[in-house]
XYZ file of C-alpha atoms in Angstrom:
190
model
C 6.801 -4.174 -19.286
C 3.236 -2.883 -19.519
C 0.609 -3.318 -16.821
C -1.095 -5.931 -19.012
C 2.213 -7.838 -19.314
C 2.586 -7.631 -15.551
C -0.995 -8.850 -15.055
C -0.314 -11.818 -17.351
C 2.851 -12.610 -15.371
C 0.884 -12.537 -12.113
C -1.853 -14.771 -13.544
C 0.745 -17.236 -14.850
C 2.619 -17.358 -11.541
C -0.623 -17.671 -9.575
C -1.634 -20.629 -11.736
C -4.377 -22.618 -10.056
C -3.457 -21.547 -6.533
C -6.353 -20.653 -4.285
C -4.611 -17.571 -2.935
C -1.710 -15.529 -4.356
C -0.385 -12.437 -2.560
C 1.412 -9.731 -4.538
C 3.404 -6.912 -2.907
C 3.637 -3.611 -4.770
C 6.223 -1.549 -2.912
C 8.101 1.686 -3.439
C 8.695 5.142 -2.045
C 5.909 7.681 -1.496
C 4.955 9.025 -4.927
C 6.495 6.129 -6.854
C 3.169 5.169 -8.442
C 2.142 2.223 -6.249
C -1.510 3.227 -5.980
C -1.804 4.023 -9.684
C -0.183 0.745 -10.734
C -2.254 -1.209 -8.209
C -5.540 0.170 -9.531
C -4.509 -0.476 -13.148
C -3.342 -4.002 -12.327
C -6.581 -4.707 -10.505
C -8.536 -3.618 -13.594
C -6.337 -5.816 -15.832
C -6.554 -8.842 -13.528
C -10.296 -8.602 -13.032
C -11.767 -6.646 -15.967
C -15.272 -7.961 -15.302
C -15.065 -7.023 -11.609
C -15.856 -10.633 -10.682
C -13.925 -10.526 -7.410
C -11.045 -12.760 -8.539
C -8.646 -10.022 -7.391
C -8.724 -7.315 -4.746
C -6.507 -4.602 -3.298
C -5.291 -4.002 0.259
C -3.540 -0.618 0.631
C -1.050 -0.534 3.514
C -2.007 3.102 4.230
C -5.129 1.870 6.028
C -2.809 0.762 8.820
C -1.578 4.286 9.634
C -1.692 4.820 13.375
C -4.052 7.639 14.339
C -2.624 11.121 14.899
C -3.805 10.888 18.525
C -1.432 7.922 18.941
C 1.627 9.172 17.075
C 1.340 12.786 18.318
C 2.220 12.040 21.967
C 5.054 9.811 20.725
C 6.564 12.784 18.887
C 6.055 11.100 15.515
C 3.413 13.315 13.922
C 5.978 15.142 11.778
C 7.193 11.723 10.588
C 3.742 10.294 9.785
C 4.261 7.669 7.119
C 7.557 6.423 8.591
C 7.707 2.676 9.360
C 7.103 3.186 13.079
C 3.840 5.084 12.424
C 2.000 2.019 11.118
C 0.091 -0.720 12.925
C 2.498 -3.441 11.811
C 0.926 -6.088 14.059
C -2.538 -5.381 12.641
C -1.313 -5.532 9.051
C 0.607 -8.750 9.715
C -2.405 -10.345 11.406
C -4.773 -9.400 8.580
C -2.353 -10.568 5.876
C -1.842 -13.889 7.656
C -5.611 -14.403 7.772
C -5.926 -13.388 4.123
C -3.055 -15.691 3.132
C -4.630 -18.612 5.004
C -8.014 -17.950 3.340
C -9.776 -17.701 6.683
C -13.030 -16.463 5.164
C -13.729 -12.821 4.509
C -11.299 -10.386 6.155
C -12.319 -6.789 6.814
C -9.489 -4.262 6.438
C -9.099 -0.516 7.040
C -8.597 2.135 4.348
C -6.862 5.498 4.690
C -8.951 8.538 3.792
C -6.515 11.241 2.666
C -9.233 13.905 2.684
C -9.667 13.596 6.461
C -6.134 12.262 7.180
C -7.591 9.263 8.979
C -7.730 5.489 8.637
C -11.305 4.225 8.424
C -11.754 0.878 10.172
C -13.668 -1.946 8.490
C -13.771 -0.078 5.171
C -13.146 -2.948 2.726
C -13.923 -6.648 2.678
C -11.316 -8.995 1.241
C -13.591 -11.804 0.112
C -12.551 -15.329 0.946
C -13.200 -16.161 -2.708
C -10.624 -13.667 -4.049
C -7.631 -15.513 -5.506
C -5.190 -12.678 -6.170
C -4.556 -10.134 -3.441
C -2.622 -7.011 -4.380
C -1.085 -5.285 -1.367
C 0.501 -1.893 -1.924
C 2.654 0.116 0.447
C 5.988 1.739 1.134
C 7.493 -0.782 3.537
C 6.128 -4.166 2.511
C 9.643 -5.343 1.617
C 11.497 -3.537 4.429
C 14.173 -5.649 6.089
C 13.298 -4.773 9.693
C 11.532 -6.543 12.579
C 7.804 -6.936 11.928
C 8.139 -5.845 8.329
C 10.322 -8.851 7.509
C 7.496 -11.177 8.583
C 5.100 -9.253 6.351
C 7.473 -9.551 3.392
C 7.668 -13.318 3.861
C 3.931 -13.652 3.124
C 4.171 -12.539 -0.503
C 4.268 -14.930 -3.430
C 5.354 -12.247 -5.898
C 6.875 -8.802 -5.360
C 7.049 -5.658 -7.451
C 9.281 -2.743 -6.442
C 8.864 0.618 -8.165
C 12.216 2.396 -8.409
C 11.819 6.102 -9.185
C 14.525 8.789 -9.050
C 14.460 11.211 -6.121
C 14.054 14.134 -8.542
C 10.927 12.551 -10.020
C 9.593 11.630 -6.564
C 10.044 15.206 -5.368
C 8.132 16.592 -8.369
C 5.310 14.056 -7.960
C 4.999 14.631 -4.214
C 4.917 18.402 -4.521
C 2.206 17.995 -7.180
C 0.274 15.675 -4.826
C 0.208 18.278 -2.058
C -0.634 21.100 -4.477
C -3.564 18.984 -5.661
C -4.650 18.693 -2.006
C -4.849 22.484 -1.732
C -1.451 23.278 -0.231
C 0.277 26.510 -1.231
C 3.491 25.936 -3.256
C 5.910 26.528 -0.368
C 3.862 24.401 2.045
C 3.607 21.608 -0.546
C 7.375 21.660 -1.028
C 7.969 21.659 2.749
C 5.580 18.727 3.235
C 7.183 16.719 0.417
C 10.774 17.409 1.485
C 10.181 17.340 5.244
C 8.062 14.206 5.455
C 7.627 12.208 2.255
C 11.184 12.243 0.897
C 12.702 11.193 4.269
C 10.237 8.260 4.217
C 11.405 7.221 0.728
């Protein structure tokens, strides 16, 4: 199925609904962000605001919070996200309670930026992408229940490893450090 086929499926399922939430989930490096951006372009080619994107990464807890908890080495694990904040924002978005301002994660500075994107009350299709949107665990389960349509990207561990090492190399890591980061943090979070 191509991204255009997937976009048509989403539009068909959304029908005339005022609000339609789509989860795009998968392991780190599975292609969630890439697919989300392509889907957004297919769903709203004229950039009219009919669709928008909420990346779950904006809900990363700050390093100053997870460090003292001993979770810095596991950043990106389910317990290193502001689940309550994500759930609250998605409930407001789902209920169409006007514009909702959401955070975005800035990989260059390894920090979530508060109030970085507005989800307009007029947007009909909301794409939400993240690792744990469909996780069957307390807090996450409630998030998963909000979605009208779900997409899970299933990628082999070998492919994930190659993609994640490439990601860290592209961020300036030396080969051994990129491999250590991918295998020590990202793959365990897959």
